[in-house]
Tab-separated table of C-alpha atoms in Angstrom:
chain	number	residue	atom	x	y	z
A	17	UNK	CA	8.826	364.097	97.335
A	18	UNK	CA	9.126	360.705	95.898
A	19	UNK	CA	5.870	360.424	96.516
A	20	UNK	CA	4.119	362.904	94.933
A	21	UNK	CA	6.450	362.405	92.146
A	22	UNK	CA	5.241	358.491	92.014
A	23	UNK	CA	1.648	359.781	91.669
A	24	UNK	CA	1.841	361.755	89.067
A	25	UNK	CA	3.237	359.452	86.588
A	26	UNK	CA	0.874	356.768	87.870
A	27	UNK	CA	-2.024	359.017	87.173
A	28	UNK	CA	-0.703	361.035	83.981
A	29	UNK	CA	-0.134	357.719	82.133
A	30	UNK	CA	-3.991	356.244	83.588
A	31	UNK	CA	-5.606	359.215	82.231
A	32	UNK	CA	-3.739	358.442	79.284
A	33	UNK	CA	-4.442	355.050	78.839
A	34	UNK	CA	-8.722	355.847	79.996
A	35	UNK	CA	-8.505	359.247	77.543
A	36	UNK	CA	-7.562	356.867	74.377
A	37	UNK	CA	-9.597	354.123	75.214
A	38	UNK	CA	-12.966	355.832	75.819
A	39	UNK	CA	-12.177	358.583	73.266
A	40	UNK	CA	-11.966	355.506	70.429
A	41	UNK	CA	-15.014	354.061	72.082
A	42	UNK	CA	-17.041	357.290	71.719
A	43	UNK	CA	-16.363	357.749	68.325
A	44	UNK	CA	-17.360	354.505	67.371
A	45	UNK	CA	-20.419	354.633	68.867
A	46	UNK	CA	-21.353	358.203	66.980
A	47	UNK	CA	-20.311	356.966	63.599
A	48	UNK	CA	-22.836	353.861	64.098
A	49	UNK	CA	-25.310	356.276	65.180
A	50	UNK	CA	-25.030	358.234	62.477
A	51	UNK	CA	-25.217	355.956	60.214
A	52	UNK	CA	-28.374	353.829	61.847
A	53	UNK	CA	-30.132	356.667	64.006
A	54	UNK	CA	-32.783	353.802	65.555
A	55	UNK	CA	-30.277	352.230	66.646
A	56	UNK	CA	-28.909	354.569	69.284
A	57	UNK	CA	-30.611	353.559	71.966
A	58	UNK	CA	-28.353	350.147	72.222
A	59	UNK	CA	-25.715	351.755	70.752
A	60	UNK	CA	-25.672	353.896	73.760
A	61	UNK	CA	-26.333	351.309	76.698
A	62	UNK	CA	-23.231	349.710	75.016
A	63	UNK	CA	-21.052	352.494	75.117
A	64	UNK	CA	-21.556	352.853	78.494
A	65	UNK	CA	-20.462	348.933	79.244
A	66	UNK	CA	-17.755	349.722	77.162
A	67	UNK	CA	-16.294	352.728	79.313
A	68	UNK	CA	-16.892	350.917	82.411
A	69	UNK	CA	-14.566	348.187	81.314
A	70	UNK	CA	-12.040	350.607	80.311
A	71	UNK	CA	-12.007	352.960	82.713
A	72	UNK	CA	-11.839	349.902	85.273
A	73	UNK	CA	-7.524	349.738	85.070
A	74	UNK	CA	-7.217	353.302	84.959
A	75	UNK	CA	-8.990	353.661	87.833
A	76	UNK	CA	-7.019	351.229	90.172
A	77	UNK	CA	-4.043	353.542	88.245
A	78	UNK	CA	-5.295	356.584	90.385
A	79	UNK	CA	-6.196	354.291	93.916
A	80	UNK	CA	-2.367	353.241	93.230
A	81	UNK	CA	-1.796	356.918	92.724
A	82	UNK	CA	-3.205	357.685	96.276
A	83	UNK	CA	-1.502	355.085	98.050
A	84	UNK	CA	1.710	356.432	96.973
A	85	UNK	CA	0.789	360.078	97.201
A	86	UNK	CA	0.040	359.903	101.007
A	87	UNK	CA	3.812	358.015	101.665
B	5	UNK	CA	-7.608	363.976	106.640
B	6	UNK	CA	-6.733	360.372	106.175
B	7	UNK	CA	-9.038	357.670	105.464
B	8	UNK	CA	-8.240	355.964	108.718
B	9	UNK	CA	-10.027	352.828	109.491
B	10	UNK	CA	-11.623	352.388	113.167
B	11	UNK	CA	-10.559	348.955	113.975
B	12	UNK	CA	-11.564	347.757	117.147
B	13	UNK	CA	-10.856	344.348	119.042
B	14	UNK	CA	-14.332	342.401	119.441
B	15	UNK	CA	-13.053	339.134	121.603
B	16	UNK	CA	-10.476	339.022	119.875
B	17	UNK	CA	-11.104	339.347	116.388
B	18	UNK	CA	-10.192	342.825	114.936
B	19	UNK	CA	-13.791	344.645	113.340
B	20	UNK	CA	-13.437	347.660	111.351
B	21	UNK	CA	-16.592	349.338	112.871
B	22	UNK	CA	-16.856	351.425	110.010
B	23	UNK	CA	-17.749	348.701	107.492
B	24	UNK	CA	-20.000	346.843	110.241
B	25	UNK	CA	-21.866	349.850	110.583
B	26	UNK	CA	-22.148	351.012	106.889
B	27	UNK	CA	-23.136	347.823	105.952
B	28	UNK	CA	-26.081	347.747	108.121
B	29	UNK	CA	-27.349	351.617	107.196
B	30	UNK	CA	-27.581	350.082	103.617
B	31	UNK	CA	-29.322	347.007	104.571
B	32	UNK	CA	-31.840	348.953	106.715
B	33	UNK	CA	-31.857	351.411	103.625
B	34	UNK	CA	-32.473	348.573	100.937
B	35	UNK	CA	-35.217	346.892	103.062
B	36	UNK	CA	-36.926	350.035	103.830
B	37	UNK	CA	-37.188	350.777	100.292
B	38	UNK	CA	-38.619	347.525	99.320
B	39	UNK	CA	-41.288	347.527	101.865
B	40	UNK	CA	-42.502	350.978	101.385
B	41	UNK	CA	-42.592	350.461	97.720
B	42	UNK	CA	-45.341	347.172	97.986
B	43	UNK	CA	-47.481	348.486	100.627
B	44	UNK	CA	-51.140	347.957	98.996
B	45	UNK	CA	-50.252	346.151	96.010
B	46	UNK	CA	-52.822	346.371	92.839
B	47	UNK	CA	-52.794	345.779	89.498
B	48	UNK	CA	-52.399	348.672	88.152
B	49	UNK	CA	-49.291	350.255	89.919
B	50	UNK	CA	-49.831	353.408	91.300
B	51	UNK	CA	-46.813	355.768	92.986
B	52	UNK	CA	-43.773	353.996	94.808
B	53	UNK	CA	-44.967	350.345	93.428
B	54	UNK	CA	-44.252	351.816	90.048
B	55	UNK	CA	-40.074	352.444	90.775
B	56	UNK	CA	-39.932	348.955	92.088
B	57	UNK	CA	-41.768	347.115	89.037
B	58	UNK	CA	-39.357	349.398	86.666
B	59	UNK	CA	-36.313	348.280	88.869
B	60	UNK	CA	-37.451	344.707	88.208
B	61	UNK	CA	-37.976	345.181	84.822
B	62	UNK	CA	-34.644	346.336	84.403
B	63	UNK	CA	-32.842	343.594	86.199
B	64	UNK	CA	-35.345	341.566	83.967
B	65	UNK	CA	-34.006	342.978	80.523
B	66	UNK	CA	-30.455	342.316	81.624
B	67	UNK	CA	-31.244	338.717	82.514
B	68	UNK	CA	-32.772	337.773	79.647
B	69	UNK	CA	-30.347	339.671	77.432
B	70	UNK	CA	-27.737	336.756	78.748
B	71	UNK	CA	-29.773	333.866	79.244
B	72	UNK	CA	-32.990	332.086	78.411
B	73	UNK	CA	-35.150	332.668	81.127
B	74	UNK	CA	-35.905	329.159	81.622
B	75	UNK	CA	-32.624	328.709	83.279
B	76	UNK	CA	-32.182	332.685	83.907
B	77	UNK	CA	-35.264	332.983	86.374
B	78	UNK	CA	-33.969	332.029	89.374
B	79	UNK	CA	-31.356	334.461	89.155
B	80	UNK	CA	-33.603	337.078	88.456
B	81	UNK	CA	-33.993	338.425	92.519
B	82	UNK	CA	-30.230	338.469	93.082
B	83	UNK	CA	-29.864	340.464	90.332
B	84	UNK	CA	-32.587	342.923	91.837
B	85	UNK	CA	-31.013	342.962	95.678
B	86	UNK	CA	-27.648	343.347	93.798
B	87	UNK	CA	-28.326	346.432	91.904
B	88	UNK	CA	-30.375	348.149	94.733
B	89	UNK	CA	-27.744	347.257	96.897
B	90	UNK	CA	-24.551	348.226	95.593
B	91	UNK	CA	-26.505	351.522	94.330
B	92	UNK	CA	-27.768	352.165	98.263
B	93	UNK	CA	-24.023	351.384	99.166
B	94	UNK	CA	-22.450	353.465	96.624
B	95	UNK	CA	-24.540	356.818	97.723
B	96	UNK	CA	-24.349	356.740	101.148
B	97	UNK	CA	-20.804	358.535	100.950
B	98	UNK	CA	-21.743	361.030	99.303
B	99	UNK	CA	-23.833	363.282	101.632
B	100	UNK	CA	-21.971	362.902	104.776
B	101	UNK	CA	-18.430	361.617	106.209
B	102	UNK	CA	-18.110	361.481	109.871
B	103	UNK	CA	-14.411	361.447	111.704
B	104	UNK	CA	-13.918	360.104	115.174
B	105	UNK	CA	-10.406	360.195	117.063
B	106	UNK	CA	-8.956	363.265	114.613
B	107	UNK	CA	-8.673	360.882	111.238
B	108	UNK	CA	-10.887	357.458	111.768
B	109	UNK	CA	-13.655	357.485	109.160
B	110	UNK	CA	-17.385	356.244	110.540
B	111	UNK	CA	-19.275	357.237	107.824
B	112	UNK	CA	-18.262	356.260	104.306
B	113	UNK	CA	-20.067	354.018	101.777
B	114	UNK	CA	-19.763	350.357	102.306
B	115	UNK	CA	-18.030	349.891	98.830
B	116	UNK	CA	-15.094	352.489	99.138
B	117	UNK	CA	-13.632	349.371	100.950
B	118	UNK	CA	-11.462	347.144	99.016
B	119	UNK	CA	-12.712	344.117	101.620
B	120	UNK	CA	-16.256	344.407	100.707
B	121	UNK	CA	-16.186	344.998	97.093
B	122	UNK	CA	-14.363	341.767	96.885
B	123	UNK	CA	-16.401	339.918	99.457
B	124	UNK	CA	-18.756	340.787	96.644
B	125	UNK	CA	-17.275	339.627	93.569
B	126	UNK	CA	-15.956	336.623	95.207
B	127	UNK	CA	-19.406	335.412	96.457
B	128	UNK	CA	-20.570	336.405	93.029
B	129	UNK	CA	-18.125	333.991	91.019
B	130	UNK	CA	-18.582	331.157	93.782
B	131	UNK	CA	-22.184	331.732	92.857
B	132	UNK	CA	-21.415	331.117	89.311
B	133	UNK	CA	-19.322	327.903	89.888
B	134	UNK	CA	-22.125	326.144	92.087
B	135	UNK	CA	-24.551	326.937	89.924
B	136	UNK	CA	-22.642	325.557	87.025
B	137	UNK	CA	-22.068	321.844	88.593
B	138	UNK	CA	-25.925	322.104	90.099
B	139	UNK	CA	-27.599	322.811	86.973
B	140	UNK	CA	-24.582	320.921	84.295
B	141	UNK	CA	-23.669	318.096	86.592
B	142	UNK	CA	-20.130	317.872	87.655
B	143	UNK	CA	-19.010	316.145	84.031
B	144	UNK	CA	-20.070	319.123	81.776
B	145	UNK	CA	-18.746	321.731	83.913
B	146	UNK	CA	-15.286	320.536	84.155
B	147	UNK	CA	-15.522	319.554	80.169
B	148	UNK	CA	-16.702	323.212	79.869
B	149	UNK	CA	-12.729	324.391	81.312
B	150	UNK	CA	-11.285	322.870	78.041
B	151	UNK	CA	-14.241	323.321	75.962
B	152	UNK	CA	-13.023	325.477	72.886
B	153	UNK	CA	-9.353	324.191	72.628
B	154	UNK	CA	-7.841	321.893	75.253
B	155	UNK	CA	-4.779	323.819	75.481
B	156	UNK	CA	-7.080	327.269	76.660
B	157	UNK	CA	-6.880	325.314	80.081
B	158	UNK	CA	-4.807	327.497	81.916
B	159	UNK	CA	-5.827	330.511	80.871
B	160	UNK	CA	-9.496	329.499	81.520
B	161	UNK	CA	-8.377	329.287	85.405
B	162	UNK	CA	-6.404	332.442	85.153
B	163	UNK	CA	-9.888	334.249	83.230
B	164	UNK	CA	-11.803	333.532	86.982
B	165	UNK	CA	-9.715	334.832	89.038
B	166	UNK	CA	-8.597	337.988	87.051
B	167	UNK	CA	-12.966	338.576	86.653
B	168	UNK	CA	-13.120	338.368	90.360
B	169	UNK	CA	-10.022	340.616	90.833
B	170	UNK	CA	-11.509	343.153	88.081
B	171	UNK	CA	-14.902	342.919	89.099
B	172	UNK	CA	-14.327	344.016	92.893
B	173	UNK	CA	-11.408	346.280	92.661
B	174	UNK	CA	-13.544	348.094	89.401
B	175	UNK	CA	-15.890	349.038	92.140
B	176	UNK	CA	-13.712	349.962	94.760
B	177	UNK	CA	-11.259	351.764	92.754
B	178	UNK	CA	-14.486	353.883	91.199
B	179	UNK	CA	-16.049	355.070	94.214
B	180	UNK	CA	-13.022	355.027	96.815
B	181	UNK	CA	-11.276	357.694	93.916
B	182	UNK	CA	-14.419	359.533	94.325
B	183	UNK	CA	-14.428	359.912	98.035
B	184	UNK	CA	-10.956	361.112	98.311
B	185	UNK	CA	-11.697	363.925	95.667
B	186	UNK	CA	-14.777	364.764	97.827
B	187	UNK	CA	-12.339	365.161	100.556
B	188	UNK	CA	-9.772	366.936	99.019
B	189	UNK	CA	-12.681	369.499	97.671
B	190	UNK	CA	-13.661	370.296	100.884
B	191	UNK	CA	-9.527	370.683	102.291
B	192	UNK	CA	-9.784	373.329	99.662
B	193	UNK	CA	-12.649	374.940	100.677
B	194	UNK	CA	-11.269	375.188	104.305
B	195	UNK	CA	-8.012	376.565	103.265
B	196	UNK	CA	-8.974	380.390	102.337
B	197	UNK	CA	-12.240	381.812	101.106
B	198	UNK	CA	-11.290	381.872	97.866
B	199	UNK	CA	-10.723	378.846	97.766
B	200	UNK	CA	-14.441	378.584	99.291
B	201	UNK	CA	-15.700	379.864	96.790
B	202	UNK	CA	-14.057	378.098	93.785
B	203	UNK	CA	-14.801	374.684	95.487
B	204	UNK	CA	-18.495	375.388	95.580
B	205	UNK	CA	-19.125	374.976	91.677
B	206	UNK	CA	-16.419	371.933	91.823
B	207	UNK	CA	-18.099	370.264	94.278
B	208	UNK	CA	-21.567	370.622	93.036
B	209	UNK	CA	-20.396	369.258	89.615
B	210	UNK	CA	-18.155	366.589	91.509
B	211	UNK	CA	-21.339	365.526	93.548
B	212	UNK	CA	-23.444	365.209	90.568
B	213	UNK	CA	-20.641	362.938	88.765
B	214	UNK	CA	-20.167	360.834	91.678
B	215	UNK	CA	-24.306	360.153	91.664
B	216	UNK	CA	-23.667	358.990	88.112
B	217	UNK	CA	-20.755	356.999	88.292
B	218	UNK	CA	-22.253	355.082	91.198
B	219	UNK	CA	-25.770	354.663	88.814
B	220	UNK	CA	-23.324	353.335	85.709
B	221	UNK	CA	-20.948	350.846	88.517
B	222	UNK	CA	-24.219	349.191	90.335
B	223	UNK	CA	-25.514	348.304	86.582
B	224	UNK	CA	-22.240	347.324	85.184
B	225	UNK	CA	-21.859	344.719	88.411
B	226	UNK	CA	-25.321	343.531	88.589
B	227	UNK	CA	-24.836	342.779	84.164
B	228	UNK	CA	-21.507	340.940	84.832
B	229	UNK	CA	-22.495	338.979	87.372
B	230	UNK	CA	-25.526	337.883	84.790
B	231	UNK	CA	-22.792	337.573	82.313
B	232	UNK	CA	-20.732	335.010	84.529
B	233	UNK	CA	-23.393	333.111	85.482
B	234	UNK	CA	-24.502	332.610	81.711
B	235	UNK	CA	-21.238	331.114	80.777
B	236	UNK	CA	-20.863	328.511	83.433
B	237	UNK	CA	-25.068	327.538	83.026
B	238	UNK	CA	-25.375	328.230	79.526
B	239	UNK	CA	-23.683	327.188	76.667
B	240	UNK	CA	-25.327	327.862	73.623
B	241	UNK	CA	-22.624	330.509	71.966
């Protein structure tokens, strides 16, 4: 029970954490593209470094998450 | 089912046959490719030499976007074999998984293991450090460890080996998380047939996510590893 219970805090609070971080990267990369359209192409390939590097902690969140779920 | 590990005694050093296996399907895999795609070479590409000469262009763009390529050149093939191979490795989970003895895994990809990424990012940031005292001399690259403020020291030694940590567990964390939920889609699909039937959709769309995720991670890893290189070779920032 403690288990599952460890789990879901680990992974509520890592989809918290990756929700914020790529929902502030995402919006920063549509205002810039809406301001400078020809831009969007770099814009974009950034945006996706971007959410790799933040989605990198939140993701060893959830492998924590599964280590503790199957305990 | 468990992701158990099939770890078997080879004269007396434990192997995990999964990994030694996995890792050769993706080498065969990776050479394959490459051959097939430069059989009759021409000028003018035609077919499969066409997806090799755009995955070199890539890795091209993403080398010189980091470094001149007077210094970046050499690098240029690692970055190549490390893109197609991490992007081999981090597919070949996705069609199959095979279990032997009720809950060993044979068949996973090679990078769902926390050992290889690493093996990975650690041979990647040793790269980086050789290449810095071949191509700086030995002075210049241990001036470079207190080369904005002299105090940044420590935290210059702590910045490698939290990149090495980050840079294999990123990897592992992404596509081990999506091989459990692959497995946990398909528990569901076993437990009742309605529950066949609502994993269907799921695991199309999961399937298709995974393919992308593993695209985005064998990109992001072969960029930083260009990135780390550049700032132990390079220093013109």
């Amino acid at each position: 029970m403690t288990g599952a219970l460890a789990a879901a805090i680990a992974i509520g609070l890592a989809a918290l954490g990756a929700g914020l971080g790529n929902g502030l990267i995402v919006s920063k990369t549509v205002e810039g593209m809406a301001r400078q359209p020809e831009a969007s192409g770099m814009l974009r390939t950034t945006m996706f470094i971007g959410i790799a590097f933040v989605e990198a902690i939140p993701i060893m969140g959830v492998v924590v998450a599964f280590i503790a779920l199957f305990q | 089912m468990n992701h158990g590990e099939p770890i078997r005694e080879i004269l007396g050093i434990p192997f995990n046959l999964s990994n030694v296996l996995m890792i050769t399907v993706s080498t065969l895999i990776v050479f394959i490719i490459a051959v097939l795609c430069t059989r009759r070479l021409q000028m003018k590409p035609t077919g499969a030499q066409n997806f090799l000469e755009w995955v070199v262009d890539f890795v091209k763009g993403i080398v010189n976007s980091n470094m001149d390529w007077k210094t970046g050149g050499r690098f240029h093939l690692l970055g190549v074999t490390l893109i197609m191979y991490v992007f081999v490795s981090n597919m070949l989970g996705l069609p199959f998984a095979f279990y032997i003895n009720g809950d060993e895994l044979l068949w996973k990809s090679p990078t769902a293991d926390p050992i290889i990424t690493l093996t990975l990012a650690i041979m990647v940031v040793g790269l980086s450090h050789y290449y810095g005292v071949k191509l700086q001399g030995p002075k210049k690259y241990v001036k470079g460890f207190f080369k904005p403020m002299a105090f940044m020291f420590p935290m210059k030694l702590m910045e490698e080996f939290s990149n090495t940590l980050t840079l294999g567990l990123r990897l592992y964390g992404n596509i081990y998380a999506g091989e459990v939920l692959l497995n946990l889609l398909v528990n569901l699909a076993k437990v009742s047939i309605i529950g066949a039937i609502a994993a269907f959709p799921m695991m199309m769309v999961w399937q298709a996510f995974s393919i992308f995720i593993g695209a985005i991670q064998a990109f992001i890893f072969t960029l930083l590893t260009m990135v780390y290189i550049s700032h132990k070779v390079s220093d013109d920032h």
